[in-house]
CSV table of C-alpha atoms in Angstrom, one decimal:
chain,number,residue,atom,x,y,z
A,947,MET,CA,22.6,78.7,-2.1
A,948,GLU,CA,21.9,75.5,-0.2
A,949,LEU,CA,22.2,72.1,-1.9
A,950,SER,CA,19.0,70.8,-3.5
A,951,LEU,CA,18.5,67.2,-4.7
A,952,ALA,CA,15.6,65.9,-6.7
A,953,THR,CA,15.2,62.5,-8.3
A,954,ARG,CA,13.1,61.4,-11.3
A,955,THR,CA,13.0,58.4,-13.6
A,956,VAL,CA,13.5,58.6,-17.4
A,957,GLY,CA,13.1,55.1,-18.9
A,958,GLU,CA,15.6,52.9,-17.2
A,959,HIS,CA,17.7,55.9,-16.0
A,960,THR,CA,17.5,57.5,-12.6
A,961,VAL,CA,18.2,61.2,-13.0
A,962,LEU,CA,19.4,63.1,-9.9
A,963,GLU,CA,19.0,66.9,-10.3
A,964,VAL,CA,21.5,68.7,-8.2
A,965,GLY,CA,21.3,72.5,-7.5
A,966,GLY,CA,23.2,75.0,-5.4
A,967,GLU,CA,26.6,74.6,-3.9
A,968,VAL,CA,28.4,71.2,-3.7
A,969,ASP,CA,31.3,71.6,-1.3
A,970,VAL,CA,33.0,70.1,1.7
A,971,TYR,CA,29.9,70.8,3.9
A,972,THR,CA,27.2,69.7,1.5
A,973,ALA,CA,28.9,66.8,-0.4
A,974,PRO,CA,28.1,64.2,2.3
A,975,ARG,CA,24.4,64.7,1.6
A,976,LEU,CA,25.0,64.1,-2.1
A,977,ARG,CA,27.0,61.0,-1.3
A,978,GLU,CA,24.3,59.7,0.9
A,979,ARG,CA,21.6,60.2,-1.8
A,980,LEU,CA,23.7,58.5,-4.4
A,981,LEU,CA,24.3,55.6,-2.1
A,982,GLU,CA,20.6,55.3,-1.4
A,983,LEU,CA,19.8,55.2,-5.1
A,984,ILE,CA,22.4,52.7,-5.9
A,985,ASP,CA,21.6,50.5,-2.9
A,986,GLY,CA,18.0,50.8,-3.9
A,987,GLY,CA,18.7,49.2,-7.2
A,988,ALA,CA,19.4,52.1,-9.6
A,989,ARG,CA,21.9,50.9,-12.1
A,990,HIS,CA,21.9,53.7,-14.7
A,991,VAL,CA,22.3,57.0,-13.0
A,992,VAL,CA,22.5,60.4,-14.6
A,993,VAL,CA,23.5,63.4,-12.4
A,994,ASP,CA,22.2,66.7,-13.8
A,995,LEU,CA,24.5,69.5,-12.7
A,996,GLY,CA,22.5,72.1,-14.6
A,997,ARG,CA,21.6,74.1,-11.5
A,998,VAL,CA,24.9,73.7,-9.6
A,999,ASP,CA,26.6,77.1,-9.1
A,1000,PHE,CA,29.6,75.8,-7.1
A,1001,LEU,CA,31.4,72.5,-7.2
A,1002,ASP,CA,34.7,71.7,-5.4
A,1003,SER,CA,37.1,68.7,-5.1
A,1004,THR,CA,34.9,67.1,-2.4
A,1005,GLY,CA,31.9,67.1,-4.7
A,1006,LEU,CA,34.1,65.7,-7.5
A,1007,GLY,CA,35.3,62.9,-5.2
A,1008,VAL,CA,31.7,61.9,-4.4
A,1009,LEU,CA,30.9,61.8,-8.1
A,1010,VAL,CA,33.9,59.6,-8.8
A,1011,GLY,CA,32.9,57.3,-5.9
A,1012,ALA,CA,29.4,56.8,-7.5
A,1013,LEU,CA,31.0,56.1,-10.9
A,1014,LYS,CA,33.2,53.4,-9.4
A,1015,ARG,CA,30.4,51.8,-7.5
A,1016,LEU,CA,28.2,51.6,-10.5
A,1017,ARG,CA,30.9,50.4,-12.7
A,1018,THR,CA,31.6,47.5,-10.3
A,1019,ALA,CA,27.8,46.8,-10.3
A,1020,GLY,CA,27.7,46.6,-14.1
A,1021,GLY,CA,25.8,49.8,-14.3
A,1022,SER,CA,26.4,53.2,-15.9
A,1023,PHE,CA,27.0,56.8,-14.6
A,1024,ALA,CA,26.9,60.0,-16.6
A,1025,LEU,CA,26.9,63.7,-15.9
A,1026,VAL,CA,24.9,66.5,-17.5
A,1027,CYS,CA,26.7,69.8,-17.6
A,1028,ASP,CA,26.8,72.7,-20.1
A,1029,LYS,CA,28.2,75.5,-18.0
A,1030,GLU,CA,31.6,76.6,-19.0
A,1031,PRO,CA,32.9,77.3,-15.5
A,1032,LEU,CA,32.0,73.8,-14.4
A,1033,LEU,CA,33.4,72.2,-17.6
A,1034,LYS,CA,36.7,74.0,-17.0
A,1035,ILE,CA,36.9,72.3,-13.6
A,1036,PHE,CA,36.4,68.9,-15.3
A,1037,ARG,CA,39.1,69.7,-17.9
A,1038,ILE,CA,41.7,71.0,-15.3
A,1039,THR,CA,41.3,67.9,-13.2
A,1040,ALA,CA,41.3,65.6,-16.3
A,1041,LEU,CA,38.0,64.2,-15.0
A,1042,ASP,CA,36.5,65.1,-18.4
A,1043,GLN,CA,38.3,61.9,-19.5
A,1044,VAL,CA,36.8,59.9,-16.7
A,1045,PHE,CA,33.1,60.9,-16.8
A,1046,PRO,CA,30.7,60.7,-19.8
A,1047,LEU,CA,29.7,64.4,-19.9
A,1048,HIS,CA,26.5,65.5,-21.8
A,1049,PRO,CA,25.0,68.9,-22.5
A,1050,THR,CA,21.4,67.7,-21.8
A,1051,VAL,CA,19.6,65.0,-20.0
A,1052,ASP,CA,18.1,63.8,-23.3
A,1053,ALA,CA,21.6,63.4,-24.7
A,1054,ALA,CA,22.8,61.5,-21.6
A,1055,VAL,CA,19.8,59.1,-21.6
A,1056,GLY,CA,20.1,58.6,-25.3
A,1057,ALA,CA,23.8,57.9,-25.3
A,1058,GLU,CA,23.8,54.9,-23.1
A,1059,PRO,CA,20.5,53.0,-22.9
A,1060,THR,CA,22.0,49.9,-21.5
A,1061,GLY,CA,25.5,51.2,-20.4
A,1062,ALA,CA,28.2,48.7,-19.6
A,1063,SER,CA,25.9,45.7,-20.0
A,1064,ALA,CA,25.4,46.4,-23.7
B,719,MET,CA,47.1,98.7,1.7
B,720,ALA,CA,44.1,97.0,3.3
B,721,THR,CA,44.1,93.7,5.2
B,722,VAL,CA,41.2,91.5,6.2
B,723,LYS,CA,41.9,88.5,8.5
B,724,LEU,CA,39.5,85.7,9.2
B,725,SER,CA,40.1,82.8,11.5
B,726,PHE,CA,37.6,80.0,11.8
B,727,SER,CA,37.1,76.7,13.7
B,728,PRO,CA,38.1,73.8,11.5
B,729,ALA,CA,34.6,72.8,10.5
B,730,PRO,CA,33.3,72.3,6.9
B,731,VAL,CA,30.4,74.6,7.4
B,732,HIS,CA,32.7,77.6,7.7
B,733,VAL,CA,34.5,77.1,4.5
B,734,ARG,CA,31.6,78.7,2.6
B,735,THR,CA,31.9,81.8,4.8
B,736,ALA,CA,35.7,82.0,4.0
B,737,ARG,CA,34.8,81.8,0.2
B,738,LEU,CA,32.2,84.6,0.5
B,739,VAL,CA,34.5,86.9,2.4
B,740,GLY,CA,37.5,86.1,0.1
B,741,VAL,CA,35.4,87.0,-3.0
B,742,ALA,CA,34.0,90.1,-1.4
B,743,VAL,CA,37.5,91.4,-0.5
B,744,ALA,CA,38.8,90.5,-4.0
B,745,ARG,CA,36.0,92.4,-5.7
B,746,ARG,CA,36.7,95.4,-3.4
B,747,ALA,CA,40.4,95.1,-4.2
B,748,GLY,CA,39.7,95.4,-7.9
B,749,VAL,CA,40.2,91.8,-9.1
B,750,ARG,CA,38.7,91.4,-12.5
B,751,GLU,CA,35.1,90.1,-12.5
B,752,ASP,CA,35.9,87.2,-14.7
B,753,LEU,CA,38.5,85.9,-12.2
B,754,LEU,CA,36.2,85.9,-9.2
B,755,ASP,CA,34.9,82.3,-9.9
B,756,GLU,CA,38.5,81.1,-9.8
B,757,VAL,CA,39.2,83.1,-6.6
B,758,ARG,CA,36.2,81.6,-5.0
B,759,LEU,CA,37.1,78.0,-6.0
B,760,ALA,CA,40.8,78.4,-5.0
B,761,ILE,CA,40.1,79.9,-1.6
B,762,GLY,CA,37.6,77.1,-1.0
B,763,GLU,CA,40.1,74.4,-2.0
B,764,ALA,CA,42.8,75.9,0.2
B,765,CYS,CA,40.4,76.1,3.2
B,766,THR,CA,39.0,72.6,2.6
B,767,ARG,CA,42.5,71.3,2.6
B,768,ALA,CA,43.3,73.1,5.9
B,769,VAL,CA,40.1,71.9,7.6
B,770,ALA,CA,40.8,68.3,6.5
B,771,LEU,CA,44.3,68.4,7.9
B,772,HIS,CA,43.1,69.8,11.2
B,773,ARG,CA,40.5,67.1,11.5
B,774,GLN,CA,43.0,64.4,10.5
B,775,TYR,CA,45.3,65.5,13.3
B,776,GLY,CA,42.6,66.3,15.8
B,777,LEU,CA,43.5,70.0,16.0
B,778,ALA,CA,41.0,72.4,17.4
B,779,ASP,CA,43.1,75.4,16.4
B,780,PRO,CA,41.5,77.8,14.0
B,781,VAL,CA,42.4,78.0,10.3
B,782,LEU,CA,43.7,81.5,9.4
B,783,VAL,CA,42.8,83.3,6.1
B,784,GLU,CA,44.5,86.6,5.5
B,785,MET,CA,43.7,88.8,2.5
B,786,SER,CA,45.6,91.9,1.5
B,787,ASP,CA,45.6,94.2,-1.6
B,788,ALA,CA,49.1,95.7,-1.7
B,789,GLY,CA,49.5,96.1,-5.4
B,790,SER,CA,47.9,92.7,-6.1
B,791,TYR,CA,45.3,90.6,-4.3
B,792,ALA,CA,47.1,88.1,-2.0
B,793,VAL,CA,45.4,85.4,0.1
B,794,ARG,CA,47.2,83.3,2.7
B,795,VAL,CA,45.5,80.2,4.1
B,796,VAL,CA,47.4,78.9,7.1
B,797,ASP,CA,46.9,75.5,8.8
B,798,ARG,CA,48.6,74.2,12.0
B,799,ALA,CA,49.0,70.6,11.0
B,800,PRO,CA,52.4,68.8,10.9
B,801,ILE,CA,54.1,69.1,7.5
B,802,GLU,CA,52.9,66.2,5.5
B,803,ALA,CA,53.6,64.6,2.1
B,804,GLY,CA,50.8,66.7,0.5
B,805,ILE,CA,53.0,69.8,0.3
B,806,GLY,CA,54.0,69.0,-3.2
B,807,LEU,CA,51.5,69.7,-6.1
B,808,ALA,CA,50.8,66.3,-7.6
B,809,ALA,CA,48.1,66.2,-10.2
B,810,LEU,CA,46.8,62.6,-10.8
B,811,PRO,CA,46.7,61.3,-14.4
B,812,PRO,CA,43.2,60.4,-15.7
B,813,ASP,CA,43.8,56.6,-15.6
B,814,GLU,CA,44.5,56.8,-11.9
B,815,LEU,CA,41.5,59.0,-11.1
B,816,ALA,CA,39.0,56.2,-11.4
B,817,ASN,CA,41.3,53.5,-10.2
B,818,GLU,CA,39.6,51.2,-7.7
B,819,SER,CA,42.5,51.2,-5.3
B,820,LEU,CA,42.6,55.0,-4.9
B,821,THR,CA,40.9,56.1,-1.7
B,822,ASP,CA,38.3,58.8,-1.7
B,823,GLU,CA,40.6,61.0,0.5
B,824,ALA,CA,43.5,60.6,-1.9
B,825,LEU,CA,41.4,61.4,-4.8
B,826,THR,CA,39.9,64.5,-3.3
B,827,THR,CA,43.3,65.7,-2.2
B,828,GLY,CA,44.8,65.1,-5.7
B,829,VAL,CA,41.8,66.8,-7.4
B,830,GLY,CA,42.0,69.7,-4.9
B,831,PHE,CA,45.7,70.3,-5.7
B,832,ALA,CA,45.0,70.0,-9.4
B,833,LEU,CA,42.3,72.8,-9.1
B,834,LEU,CA,44.6,75.0,-7.1
B,835,ALA,CA,47.5,74.6,-9.5
B,836,GLY,CA,45.2,74.9,-12.5
B,837,PHE,CA,43.4,78.1,-11.4
B,838,VAL,CA,46.1,80.0,-9.5
B,839,GLU,CA,49.0,81.2,-11.6
B,840,ASP,CA,50.9,82.6,-8.7
B,841,LEU,CA,50.7,79.8,-6.1
B,842,GLN,CA,53.1,78.8,-3.3
B,843,VAL,CA,52.7,76.1,-0.7
B,844,ARG,CA,55.3,76.2,2.0
B,845,PRO,CA,56.0,75.7,5.7
B,846,VAL,CA,55.0,78.6,7.9
B,847,ASP,CA,57.8,80.8,9.1
B,848,GLU,CA,57.2,80.2,12.8
B,849,GLY,CA,55.9,77.0,14.5
B,850,VAL,CA,54.1,74.1,12.8
B,851,GLY,CA,52.0,74.3,9.8
B,852,THR,CA,51.7,75.1,6.1
B,853,GLU,CA,50.8,78.2,4.2
B,854,VAL,CA,49.0,78.3,0.9
B,855,ARG,CA,49.7,81.6,-0.7
B,856,MET,CA,47.7,82.7,-3.8
B,857,VAL,CA,48.1,86.0,-5.7
B,858,TRP,CA,45.9,87.5,-8.3
B,859,PRO,CA,46.4,90.8,-10.3
B,860,VAL,CA,44.1,93.7,-9.6
B,861,GLY,CA,42.8,95.7,-12.6
B,862,ARG,CA,43.7,99.2,-11.5
């Protein structure tokens, strides 16, 4: 399935809903969208991976890039994911210790209302 | 024994095709259904690595994927790039993953290797027998 990207705002959080396959071909589009959001002033970004059915190292690299960028800007970055195959990918790469991972958007938004600036 | 060979121009758009073919042949060979996600991811990572190397070295040569089911399901992904440091399997520790000084390429390569090593029990990365290049060989059991 092709990559799909949709953005919505929840309080002071920008939620990016990602669907489909995030791989070496589609990851540049995800990177572009995240950069647009951050350059456009978004400081608290939640990426919802609920509808992602494939994620590879290139996609993970893009997510880490966004995390670093927001950390430098004094913002926050979190992921929403409750699918076991994807969670296993985060565990195997030890990225579960790098990203805040939440089962739902509500949990992600509630967990860090002001992120690093709190 | 059945063999399926696929060779593709080193472009990211074709990696998905390689994944789809790899999983289709795995299913046909009798690889357990619950292993197919891992087969898909591992073939994708091996092909992504090969495509990245060909682009890094400006090589137009195709990447070769060879699948065979002689007793088990074996997949070889062969690139034609000069042997580089990435032949070892080095997983990055968590505190280095988000380190500012780590480049995106280094991170993606490290994470890709971590996924290959984590998902494929029987994994070999070695120079090709003839000519220049590296072969990533992955084997999965078949449930027959």
